[in-house]
Amino acid sequence: MDSIIVRGGAELNGSIPIAGAKNACLTLMPATLLTDAPLTLTNAPRLSDIATMANLLRSLGAEVSTLQDGQVLALSSHDLTSHHADYEIVRKMRASILVLGPLLARLGQAEVSLPGGCAIGARPVDLHLKALEALGAELDLRDGYVHARAPQGGLRGGTVTFPLVSVGATENVLMAATLARGTTVIENAAREPEIVDLARCLSRMGARIDGAGTETITVEGVDRLEGATHRVVTDRIELGTYMLAPAICGGEVECLGGRIDLVEAFCEKLDAAGIDVTETETGLKVARRNGRIQAVNVETAPFPGFPTDLQAQMMALLCTAEGTSVLEERIFENRFMHAPELMRMGAKIDVHGGTARVTGVERLRGAPVMATDLRASVSLILAGLAAEGETVVSRVYHLDRGYERVEDKLGACGARIERVQGR
Ligand code: EPZ
């Protein structure tokens, strides 16, 4: 297993290209299952999760080719050969559950392994299942799999009212509804930019969708969908992550392709902490206003609130802020695993349930630390950039799931960072 070594203290100056959104691509790829026509995705990120989804789709008989060094994905589900999504693949990546809705809509049946939990929480899929049942699906849970069948004549439109906002469940039922007979109304829908991006792509394929990005989405089912070419939206989580790099260690960095509308709630907190964000022709330029970062309080929420996927990275920034910050993690039940690792670097953090109180210290000190989940791992890299001495982050396979070549992107701006094999 690779590790990444960071020698802290260098200011960062330069520009970082922001890739296409992992969490948009992971729902756009299964959309190929809805049609026998080709679907092309451009601006695709080059990440291990994308490769995992490609392998899952191939196991169902879809063709997935990567072109232009992985930035273009050419997908075709003309000849599907299976409706079985195996545990061996699904257990590696929870987003695999997103083949369930499209398989049901296209083939009328699906057998998808339950994804199981992960480090940040139990992460049930009950909302996905209830939503598909509202479209007439008959589901049977046994042997760790969801055995799903559409009624005779296929799925039919229905009303889905989510008791809590779920990104994945909204995506699953939105895709299924495009081919269901009649009208589907999704209430309390997730409003994330990745949902809007999916709806944009589905509409290009001939789906009839209204209200994506609001809490109520209406879908008029159609008989079939066509192919399309779609550019994956910019990754707002990668964007926010790299915006924090100059914030944490000084200097000025332009995040190429960044857009304020993708990270508005996050930028409000950066502003309160004393960080300037300037829109340019080509992205977002970020620099500290002056002196020390100020403490701010953060509460994670579904979009357009503060993203849970940026909570760990924000905590890294607040570890050296002046004053005490309170972070409330309201989406997942166990998403503070980066806290004990940051404390090994000298951070003062008090965690009780979903609340973390961070009392800023002058400077963190480098230490060997361990990545536990995708976003926790990058928060340790960020902390290492500002820490005194050397930080060794182990188990960086977590990092490679969601960040393309992090050492190259930060290194190009002056960070002293390198990847070592198998330490
Ligand atoms: C998506 O996960 C993202 N993953 C996550 O990003 C992100 O943290 C999350 O949305 C919240 O924004 C992808 O898009 C691939 P949810 P998802 O359903 O869809 C509960 C990353 O780091 N819930 O919105 O799985 C759930 O336990 C990843 O890139 C149910 O109870 O998240 C959680 O507490 C991590 N039953 C809350 O809802 C369900 O059936 C929100 O989860 C589904 C979810």
Short mmCIF file of C-alpha atoms and ligand atoms in Angstrom, two decimals:
data_model
loop_
_atom_site.label_atom_id
_atom_site.label_comp_id
_atom_site.label_asym_id
_atom_site.label_seq_id
_atom_site.Cartn_x
_atom_site.Cartn_y
_atom_site.Cartn_z
CA MET A 1 0.00 0.00 0.00
CA ASP A 2 1.36 3.39 -1.02
CA SER A 3 1.96 6.27 1.35
CA ILE A 4 2.29 9.98 0.75
CA ILE A 5 4.99 12.04 2.48
CA VAL A 6 4.40 15.77 3.02
CA ARG A 7 7.03 18.18 4.33
CA GLY A 8 5.09 21.14 5.65
CA GLY A 9 5.75 24.87 5.66
CA ALA A 10 5.85 25.79 1.97
CA GLU A 11 3.47 28.45 0.67
CA LEU A 12 1.50 27.38 -2.41
CA ASN A 13 1.36 29.48 -5.57
CA GLY A 14 0.08 28.58 -9.01
CA SER A 15 -2.98 26.86 -10.48
CA ILE A 16 -4.72 23.52 -10.00
CA PRO A 17 -7.03 22.02 -12.68
CA ILE A 18 -10.26 20.71 -11.15
CA ALA A 19 -11.52 17.45 -12.70
CA GLY A 20 -15.02 16.25 -13.51
CA ALA A 21 -17.14 15.23 -10.52
CA LYS A 22 -16.65 11.68 -9.24
CA ASN A 23 -20.15 11.68 -7.74
CA ALA A 24 -21.71 12.92 -10.96
CA CYS A 25 -19.82 10.39 -13.09
CA LEU A 26 -20.82 7.51 -10.80
CA THR A 27 -24.49 8.15 -11.55
CA LEU A 28 -24.07 9.18 -15.20
CA MET A 29 -22.32 5.90 -16.05
CA PRO A 30 -25.21 3.59 -14.99
CA ALA A 31 -27.54 5.79 -17.08
CA THR A 32 -26.14 3.90 -20.09
CA LEU A 33 -28.21 0.91 -18.95
CA LEU A 34 -31.38 2.85 -19.80
CA THR A 35 -30.77 2.75 -23.56
CA ASP A 36 -29.31 0.54 -26.30
CA ALA A 37 -27.77 3.65 -27.89
CA PRO A 38 -24.22 4.90 -27.18
CA LEU A 39 -23.59 7.34 -24.31
CA THR A 40 -20.38 9.40 -24.29
CA LEU A 41 -19.16 11.20 -21.16
CA THR A 42 -16.44 13.84 -21.48
CA ASN A 43 -14.44 15.55 -18.71
CA ALA A 44 -14.57 12.24 -16.82
CA PRO A 45 -12.24 12.03 -13.78
CA ARG A 46 -9.50 9.37 -13.75
CA LEU A 47 -10.19 7.64 -10.45
CA SER A 48 -10.29 4.10 -9.15
CA ASP A 49 -14.02 4.42 -8.34
CA ILE A 50 -14.70 5.16 -12.02
CA ALA A 51 -12.77 2.04 -13.01
CA THR A 52 -14.81 0.02 -10.48
CA MET A 53 -18.09 1.28 -11.97
CA ALA A 54 -16.80 0.50 -15.49
CA ASN A 55 -16.05 -3.08 -14.41
CA LEU A 56 -19.49 -3.44 -12.86
CA LEU A 57 -21.17 -2.25 -16.06
CA ARG A 58 -19.00 -4.62 -18.13
CA SER A 59 -20.10 -7.51 -15.87
CA LEU A 60 -23.67 -6.74 -17.00
CA GLY A 61 -22.65 -6.88 -20.67
CA ALA A 62 -22.18 -3.16 -21.28
CA GLU A 63 -19.19 -1.93 -23.28
CA VAL A 64 -17.12 0.78 -21.61
CA SER A 65 -14.09 2.23 -23.41
CA THR A 66 -11.86 4.94 -22.03
CA LEU A 67 -10.45 7.41 -24.56
CA GLN A 68 -8.18 10.46 -24.35
CA ASP A 69 -6.22 9.13 -21.38
CA GLY A 70 -9.42 8.29 -19.47
CA GLN A 71 -11.09 11.68 -19.80
CA VAL A 72 -13.69 10.37 -22.24
CA LEU A 73 -15.87 7.34 -21.49
CA ALA A 74 -17.68 5.68 -24.40
CA LEU A 75 -20.46 3.46 -23.05
CA SER A 76 -22.92 1.16 -24.80
CA SER A 77 -25.53 -1.17 -23.30
CA HIS A 78 -26.79 -2.47 -26.61
CA ASP A 79 -26.36 -6.12 -25.60
CA LEU A 80 -26.84 -6.57 -21.87
CA THR A 81 -26.11 -10.14 -20.81
CA SER A 82 -26.86 -10.08 -17.09
CA HIS A 83 -28.96 -8.34 -14.49
CA HIS A 84 -26.80 -9.58 -11.58
CA ALA A 85 -24.52 -7.07 -9.80
CA ASP A 86 -22.16 -9.21 -7.77
CA TYR A 87 -21.13 -8.65 -4.15
CA GLU A 88 -17.43 -8.89 -5.09
CA ILE A 89 -17.74 -5.63 -7.05
CA VAL A 90 -20.53 -3.93 -5.09
CA ARG A 91 -18.71 -4.29 -1.74
CA LYS A 92 -15.86 -2.15 -3.12
CA MET A 93 -18.08 0.77 -3.89
CA ARG A 94 -21.52 1.65 -2.52
CA ALA A 95 -22.44 3.66 -5.59
CA SER A 96 -22.87 0.28 -7.33
CA ILE A 97 -26.44 0.32 -5.99
CA LEU A 98 -27.12 2.92 -8.72
CA VAL A 99 -27.44 0.15 -11.33
CA LEU A 100 -30.62 -1.09 -9.61
CA GLY A 101 -33.06 1.52 -10.91
CA PRO A 102 -31.79 1.53 -14.51
CA LEU A 103 -31.71 -2.31 -14.72
CA LEU A 104 -35.29 -2.52 -13.44
CA ALA A 105 -36.44 0.11 -15.91
CA ARG A 106 -34.65 -1.42 -18.93
CA LEU A 107 -34.83 -5.19 -18.27
CA GLY A 108 -37.70 -5.43 -15.79
CA GLN A 109 -35.53 -7.27 -13.32
CA ALA A 110 -32.35 -6.87 -11.27
CA GLU A 111 -30.33 -8.75 -8.69
CA VAL A 112 -28.03 -6.32 -6.89
CA SER A 113 -25.90 -7.11 -3.87
CA LEU A 114 -26.63 -4.98 -0.83
CA PRO A 115 -23.59 -2.66 -0.56
CA GLY A 116 -22.99 -3.04 3.15
CA GLY A 117 -21.73 -0.24 5.34
CA CYS A 118 -18.50 1.65 5.19
CA ALA A 119 -16.21 3.52 7.56
CA ILE A 120 -18.44 6.60 7.81
CA GLY A 121 -21.65 4.78 8.66
CA ALA A 122 -24.16 1.97 8.16
CA ARG A 123 -25.43 3.66 4.99
CA PRO A 124 -28.63 1.65 4.45
CA VAL A 125 -30.40 1.64 1.08
CA ASP A 126 -33.97 1.45 2.42
CA LEU A 127 -34.90 4.76 0.77
CA HIS A 128 -33.74 3.46 -2.64
CA LEU A 129 -35.93 0.38 -2.24
CA LYS A 130 -39.04 2.20 -1.00
CA ALA A 131 -38.76 4.68 -3.85
CA LEU A 132 -38.61 1.92 -6.48
CA GLU A 133 -41.55 0.14 -4.83
CA ALA A 134 -43.54 3.36 -5.35
CA LEU A 135 -42.97 2.79 -9.09
CA GLY A 136 -44.44 -0.71 -8.77
CA ALA A 137 -41.23 -2.71 -8.26
CA GLU A 138 -41.55 -5.95 -6.30
CA LEU A 139 -38.47 -6.40 -4.10
CA ASP A 140 -37.27 -9.43 -2.18
CA LEU A 141 -34.20 -9.18 0.10
CA ARG A 142 -32.40 -12.52 0.52
CA ASP A 143 -28.85 -13.87 0.67
CA GLY A 144 -27.50 -10.32 0.84
CA TYR A 145 -29.06 -9.37 -2.49
CA VAL A 146 -31.99 -7.26 -3.61
CA HIS A 147 -34.04 -9.37 -6.01
CA ALA A 148 -36.18 -6.87 -7.91
CA ARG A 149 -38.90 -7.24 -10.49
CA ALA A 150 -40.92 -4.70 -12.40
CA PRO A 151 -44.65 -5.44 -12.72
CA GLN A 152 -46.07 -6.86 -15.95
CA GLY A 153 -45.86 -4.06 -18.47
CA GLY A 154 -42.97 -2.36 -16.69
CA LEU A 155 -42.57 0.26 -13.99
CA ARG A 156 -45.33 2.81 -13.67
CA GLY A 157 -45.14 6.44 -12.52
CA GLY A 158 -45.87 7.17 -8.87
CA THR A 159 -45.29 9.66 -6.06
CA VAL A 160 -42.10 9.26 -4.03
CA THR A 161 -41.86 11.28 -0.80
CA PHE A 162 -38.45 10.99 0.85
CA PRO A 163 -38.53 11.29 4.69
CA LEU A 164 -34.94 12.53 4.51
CA VAL A 165 -32.82 13.81 1.65
CA SER A 166 -30.85 11.06 -0.10
CA VAL A 167 -28.59 11.81 -3.07
CA GLY A 168 -28.30 8.20 -4.24
CA ALA A 169 -31.95 7.30 -3.74
CA THR A 170 -32.99 10.42 -5.70
CA GLU A 171 -30.63 9.40 -8.51
CA ASN A 172 -31.84 5.77 -8.56
CA VAL A 173 -35.52 6.61 -8.76
CA LEU A 174 -34.96 9.52 -11.17
CA MET A 175 -33.26 7.18 -13.64
CA ALA A 176 -35.95 4.49 -13.23
CA ALA A 177 -38.76 7.03 -13.65
CA THR A 178 -37.53 8.13 -17.10
CA LEU A 179 -38.86 4.84 -18.56
CA ALA A 180 -41.81 4.28 -16.20
CA ARG A 181 -45.28 4.55 -17.74
CA GLY A 182 -46.89 7.83 -16.67
CA THR A 183 -45.84 10.62 -14.32
CA THR A 184 -43.50 10.35 -11.34
CA VAL A 185 -43.25 13.06 -8.69
CA ILE A 186 -40.22 12.96 -6.37
CA GLU A 187 -40.75 15.04 -3.22
CA ASN A 188 -37.98 16.11 -0.82
CA ALA A 189 -35.55 15.27 -3.62
CA ALA A 190 -31.82 15.92 -3.22
CA ARG A 191 -30.79 19.21 -4.87
CA GLU A 192 -27.04 18.55 -5.35
CA PRO A 193 -25.37 19.78 -8.57
CA GLU A 194 -24.75 16.12 -9.42
CA ILE A 195 -28.53 15.58 -9.56
CA VAL A 196 -28.90 18.56 -11.91
CA ASP A 197 -26.07 17.17 -14.05
CA LEU A 198 -27.74 13.74 -14.23
CA ALA A 199 -31.09 15.32 -15.19
CA ARG A 200 -29.33 17.37 -17.88
CA CYS A 201 -27.79 14.23 -19.37
CA LEU A 202 -31.05 12.24 -19.17
CA SER A 203 -32.92 15.10 -20.86
CA ARG A 204 -30.31 15.06 -23.67
CA MET A 205 -31.15 11.35 -23.99
CA GLY A 206 -34.83 12.22 -24.45
CA ALA A 207 -36.13 12.03 -20.88
CA ARG A 208 -38.80 14.53 -19.80
CA ILE A 209 -37.73 15.97 -16.43
CA ASP A 210 -38.78 19.13 -14.61
CA GLY A 211 -37.55 20.62 -11.33
CA ALA A 212 -34.10 19.03 -11.01
CA GLY A 213 -32.18 21.07 -8.42
CA THR A 214 -35.35 21.84 -6.49
CA GLU A 215 -37.00 19.67 -3.82
CA THR A 216 -39.70 18.44 -6.23
CA ILE A 217 -38.79 16.68 -9.46
CA THR A 218 -41.45 15.63 -11.99
CA VAL A 219 -40.75 13.01 -14.67
CA GLU A 220 -42.98 12.07 -17.61
CA GLY A 221 -41.96 8.51 -18.62
CA VAL A 222 -41.05 7.83 -22.26
CA ASP A 223 -40.88 4.54 -24.19
CA ARG A 224 -37.17 4.66 -24.91
CA LEU A 225 -34.11 6.88 -24.52
CA GLU A 226 -31.56 7.81 -27.18
CA GLY A 227 -27.81 8.13 -26.86
CA ALA A 228 -26.07 11.42 -25.99
CA THR A 229 -22.76 13.10 -25.37
CA HIS A 230 -22.48 14.83 -22.00
CA ARG A 231 -19.72 16.76 -20.23
CA VAL A 232 -19.42 15.80 -16.55
CA VAL A 233 -19.89 18.78 -14.23
CA THR A 234 -16.85 20.12 -12.30
CA ASP A 235 -16.16 18.31 -9.02
CA ARG A 236 -17.24 20.74 -6.27
CA ILE A 237 -15.67 18.57 -3.56
CA GLU A 238 -12.26 18.43 -5.26
CA LEU A 239 -12.68 22.19 -5.84
CA GLY A 240 -13.36 22.91 -2.16
CA THR A 241 -10.53 20.63 -1.12
CA TYR A 242 -7.92 22.47 -3.20
CA MET A 243 -9.31 25.88 -2.24
CA LEU A 244 -8.29 24.97 1.29
CA ALA A 245 -4.65 24.35 0.33
CA PRO A 246 -3.57 28.04 0.07
CA ALA A 247 -5.95 28.81 2.94
CA ILE A 248 -4.07 26.39 5.18
CA CYS A 249 -0.48 27.19 4.22
CA GLY A 250 -0.50 30.65 2.60
CA GLY A 251 0.13 31.78 -0.96
CA GLU A 252 -2.36 32.17 -3.79
CA VAL A 253 -3.82 29.36 -5.93
CA GLU A 254 -6.26 29.49 -8.83
CA CYS A 255 -8.57 26.46 -9.05
CA LEU A 256 -9.17 26.14 -12.80
CA GLY A 257 -12.76 25.36 -13.77
CA GLY A 258 -14.08 26.30 -10.32
CA ARG A 259 -17.44 28.04 -10.08
CA ILE A 260 -18.81 29.90 -7.06
CA ASP A 261 -22.34 28.49 -7.52
CA LEU A 262 -21.00 24.98 -6.81
CA VAL A 263 -19.54 25.95 -3.40
CA GLU A 264 -21.57 28.90 -2.12
CA ALA A 265 -22.16 27.72 1.48
CA PHE A 266 -18.51 26.62 1.69
CA CYS A 267 -17.29 30.05 0.46
CA GLU A 268 -19.38 31.80 3.11
CA LYS A 269 -17.43 29.90 5.78
CA LEU A 270 -14.10 30.62 4.07
CA ASP A 271 -14.97 34.33 4.06
CA ALA A 272 -15.82 34.23 7.79
CA ALA A 273 -12.51 32.45 8.46
CA GLY A 274 -10.57 35.22 6.68
CA ILE A 275 -10.01 33.79 3.23
CA ASP A 276 -10.57 35.71 0.00
CA VAL A 277 -12.13 33.94 -3.00
CA THR A 278 -12.08 35.81 -6.32
CA GLU A 279 -13.87 34.69 -9.49
CA THR A 280 -11.59 34.86 -12.56
CA GLU A 281 -12.17 34.11 -16.26
CA THR A 282 -10.81 30.61 -15.71
CA GLY A 283 -11.84 29.65 -12.18
CA LEU A 284 -11.56 30.71 -8.54
CA LYS A 285 -8.49 32.38 -7.03
CA VAL A 286 -7.98 31.77 -3.29
CA ALA A 287 -5.67 33.48 -0.77
CA ARG A 288 -5.63 34.32 2.92
CA ARG A 289 -6.86 37.83 3.63
CA ASN A 290 -4.16 38.53 6.22
CA GLY A 291 -2.69 36.89 9.30
CA ARG A 292 -4.25 34.03 11.15
CA ILE A 293 -7.37 32.09 10.19
CA GLN A 294 -10.39 32.86 12.40
CA ALA A 295 -12.52 30.12 14.03
CA VAL A 296 -15.94 29.48 12.45
CA ASN A 297 -18.80 27.11 13.26
CA VAL A 298 -19.90 24.59 10.60
CA GLU A 299 -23.01 22.43 10.31
CA THR A 300 -23.22 19.95 7.43
CA ALA A 301 -26.48 19.74 5.47
CA PRO A 302 -27.81 18.58 2.12
CA PHE A 303 -27.15 20.99 -0.78
CA PRO A 304 -27.25 23.99 -0.79
CA GLY A 305 -25.96 23.64 2.80
CA PHE A 306 -22.34 23.00 3.81
CA PRO A 307 -21.30 19.69 2.17
CA THR A 308 -20.51 16.78 4.47
CA ASP A 309 -17.80 15.80 1.97
CA LEU A 310 -15.87 18.98 2.88
CA GLN A 311 -16.24 18.67 6.68
CA ALA A 312 -12.98 16.79 7.25
CA GLN A 313 -11.01 19.20 5.07
CA MET A 314 -12.52 22.24 6.85
CA MET A 315 -11.59 20.71 10.19
CA ALA A 316 -7.96 20.56 9.06
CA LEU A 317 -8.08 24.31 8.36
CA LEU A 318 -9.71 25.11 11.71
CA CYS A 319 -7.07 23.18 13.68
CA THR A 320 -4.77 26.23 13.41
CA ALA A 321 -7.47 28.93 13.55
CA GLU A 322 -7.58 31.60 16.26
CA GLY A 323 -10.30 30.52 18.70
CA THR A 324 -12.62 27.52 19.02
CA SER A 325 -14.77 26.18 16.17
CA VAL A 326 -17.73 23.82 16.52
CA LEU A 327 -18.39 21.37 13.67
CA GLU A 328 -21.73 19.53 13.57
CA GLU A 329 -21.83 16.48 11.26
CA ARG A 330 -25.51 16.01 10.54
CA ILE A 331 -25.42 13.62 7.56
CA PHE A 332 -23.37 10.60 8.63
CA GLU A 333 -23.12 8.99 12.05
CA ASN A 334 -19.36 8.40 12.11
CA ARG A 335 -17.55 10.97 10.07
CA PHE A 336 -14.93 12.27 12.51
CA MET A 337 -12.33 9.52 12.03
CA HIS A 338 -9.84 12.12 10.84
CA ALA A 339 -10.00 13.77 14.30
CA PRO A 340 -7.79 11.26 16.17
CA GLU A 341 -5.29 11.39 13.30
CA LEU A 342 -5.22 15.21 13.37
CA MET A 343 -4.75 15.01 17.15
CA ARG A 344 -1.59 12.97 16.54
CA MET A 345 -0.37 16.09 14.77
CA GLY A 346 -1.07 18.23 17.83
CA ALA A 347 -4.62 19.36 17.05
CA LYS A 348 -6.95 20.00 20.00
CA ILE A 349 -10.28 18.36 19.14
CA ASP A 350 -13.06 17.25 21.45
CA VAL A 351 -15.57 14.87 19.78
CA HIS A 352 -18.97 14.06 21.31
CA GLY A 353 -21.36 12.21 19.00
CA GLY A 354 -21.94 14.36 15.93
CA THR A 355 -20.21 17.42 17.40
CA ALA A 356 -16.50 18.26 17.26
CA ARG A 357 -15.04 21.27 19.12
CA VAL A 358 -11.73 22.36 17.60
CA THR A 359 -9.49 24.71 19.62
CA GLY A 360 -6.92 26.22 17.28
CA VAL A 361 -3.19 25.82 17.94
CA GLU A 362 -0.36 27.94 16.51
CA ARG A 363 1.09 25.15 14.42
CA LEU A 364 0.56 21.42 13.82
CA ARG A 365 3.48 19.01 13.91
CA GLY A 366 4.11 16.36 11.25
CA ALA A 367 3.48 12.73 12.25
CA PRO A 368 2.75 9.31 10.74
CA VAL A 369 -1.06 9.17 10.24
CA MET A 370 -3.51 6.77 8.63
CA ALA A 371 -6.20 7.43 6.05
CA THR A 372 -9.55 5.89 6.97
CA ASP A 373 -11.90 7.15 4.30
CA LEU A 374 -11.69 9.19 1.14
CA ARG A 375 -12.23 12.67 2.57
CA ALA A 376 -10.46 12.04 5.88
CA SER A 377 -7.34 11.06 3.95
CA VAL A 378 -7.16 14.32 2.04
CA SER A 379 -7.72 16.33 5.22
CA LEU A 380 -4.52 14.75 6.57
CA ILE A 381 -2.64 15.81 3.45
CA LEU A 382 -3.91 19.37 3.91
CA ALA A 383 -2.88 19.36 7.58
CA GLY A 384 0.55 18.05 6.58
CA LEU A 385 1.03 20.98 4.18
CA ALA A 386 0.88 23.41 7.11
CA ALA A 387 2.52 21.24 9.78
CA GLU A 388 6.09 21.59 10.96
CA GLY A 389 8.16 18.64 9.79
CA GLU A 390 7.18 15.48 7.95
CA THR A 391 3.77 13.82 7.76
CA VAL A 392 3.43 10.31 6.35
CA VAL A 393 -0.12 9.42 5.31
CA SER A 394 -0.53 5.66 4.88
CA ARG A 395 -3.29 3.68 3.10
CA VAL A 396 -3.63 6.30 0.37
CA TYR A 397 -5.70 3.91 -1.75
CA HIS A 398 -8.60 5.72 -0.05
CA LEU A 399 -7.31 8.94 -1.59
CA ASP A 400 -7.00 7.52 -5.10
CA ARG A 401 -10.73 6.74 -5.10
CA GLY A 402 -11.58 10.42 -5.29
CA TYR A 403 -8.49 12.49 -6.11
CA GLU A 404 -6.53 12.34 -9.35
CA ARG A 405 -2.74 12.58 -8.79
CA VAL A 406 -2.99 14.70 -5.64
CA GLU A 407 0.80 14.82 -5.29
CA ASP A 408 1.22 16.19 -8.83
CA LYS A 409 -1.47 18.85 -8.44
CA LEU A 410 -0.15 20.13 -5.11
CA GLY A 411 3.49 19.62 -6.06
CA ALA A 412 3.00 21.85 -9.13
CA CYS A 413 2.14 24.71 -6.73
CA GLY A 414 5.24 24.26 -4.59
CA ALA A 415 4.14 21.68 -2.03
CA ARG A 416 6.88 19.32 -0.84
CA ILE A 417 4.93 16.10 -1.38
CA GLU A 418 5.79 12.69 -2.78
CA ARG A 419 4.21 9.26 -3.09
CA VAL A 420 6.22 6.23 -1.92
CA GLN A 421 5.34 2.72 -2.93
CA GLY A 422 4.28 0.19 -0.36
CA ARG A 423 5.28 1.75 2.98
C1 EPZ B 1 -23.67 10.52 -1.79
O1 EPZ B 1 -23.74 9.33 -1.01
C2 EPZ B 1 -22.20 10.73 -2.09
N1 EPZ B 1 -21.68 9.59 -2.85
C3 EPZ B 1 -21.43 10.88 -0.78
O2 EPZ B 1 -20.07 11.15 -1.11
C4 EPZ B 1 -22.00 12.07 -0.01
O3 EPZ B 1 -21.34 12.18 1.23
C5 EPZ B 1 -23.50 11.85 0.23
O4 EPZ B 1 -24.17 11.64 -1.05
C6 EPZ B 1 -24.16 13.03 0.93
O5 EPZ B 1 -23.98 14.18 0.16
C7 EPZ B 1 -21.95 9.50 -4.17
O6 EPZ B 1 -22.61 10.35 -4.74
C8 EPZ B 1 -21.37 8.31 -4.88
P1 EPZ B 1 -27.19 9.88 0.88
P2 EPZ B 1 -25.19 8.65 -0.71
O7 EPZ B 1 -28.08 8.79 0.38
O8 EPZ B 1 -26.07 8.84 -1.87
C9 EPZ B 1 -28.99 8.02 4.85
C10 EPZ B 1 -17.74 10.88 -1.07
O9 EPZ B 1 -16.90 11.10 -0.18
N2 EPZ B 1 -29.65 7.06 3.96
O10 EPZ B 1 -27.46 11.28 0.48
O11 EPZ B 1 -24.94 7.26 -0.23
C11 EPZ B 1 -27.48 7.85 4.85
O12 EPZ B 1 -27.09 6.84 5.77
C12 EPZ B 1 -19.06 10.21 -0.72
O13 EPZ B 1 -17.60 11.17 -2.29
C13 EPZ B 1 -30.60 6.18 4.50
O14 EPZ B 1 -30.87 6.19 5.70
O15 EPZ B 1 -25.68 9.53 0.50
C14 EPZ B 1 -27.00 9.22 5.25
O16 EPZ B 1 -27.05 9.34 6.66
C15 EPZ B 1 -19.13 9.82 0.74
N3 EPZ B 1 -31.23 5.29 3.68
C16 EPZ B 1 -28.03 10.16 4.63
O17 EPZ B 1 -29.17 9.34 4.33
C17 EPZ B 1 -30.96 5.27 2.31
O18 EPZ B 1 -31.59 4.44 1.60
C18 EPZ B 1 -27.58 10.80 3.32
O19 EPZ B 1 -27.11 9.76 2.48
C19 EPZ B 1 -30.00 6.17 1.79
C20 EPZ B 1 -29.37 7.05 2.62
#
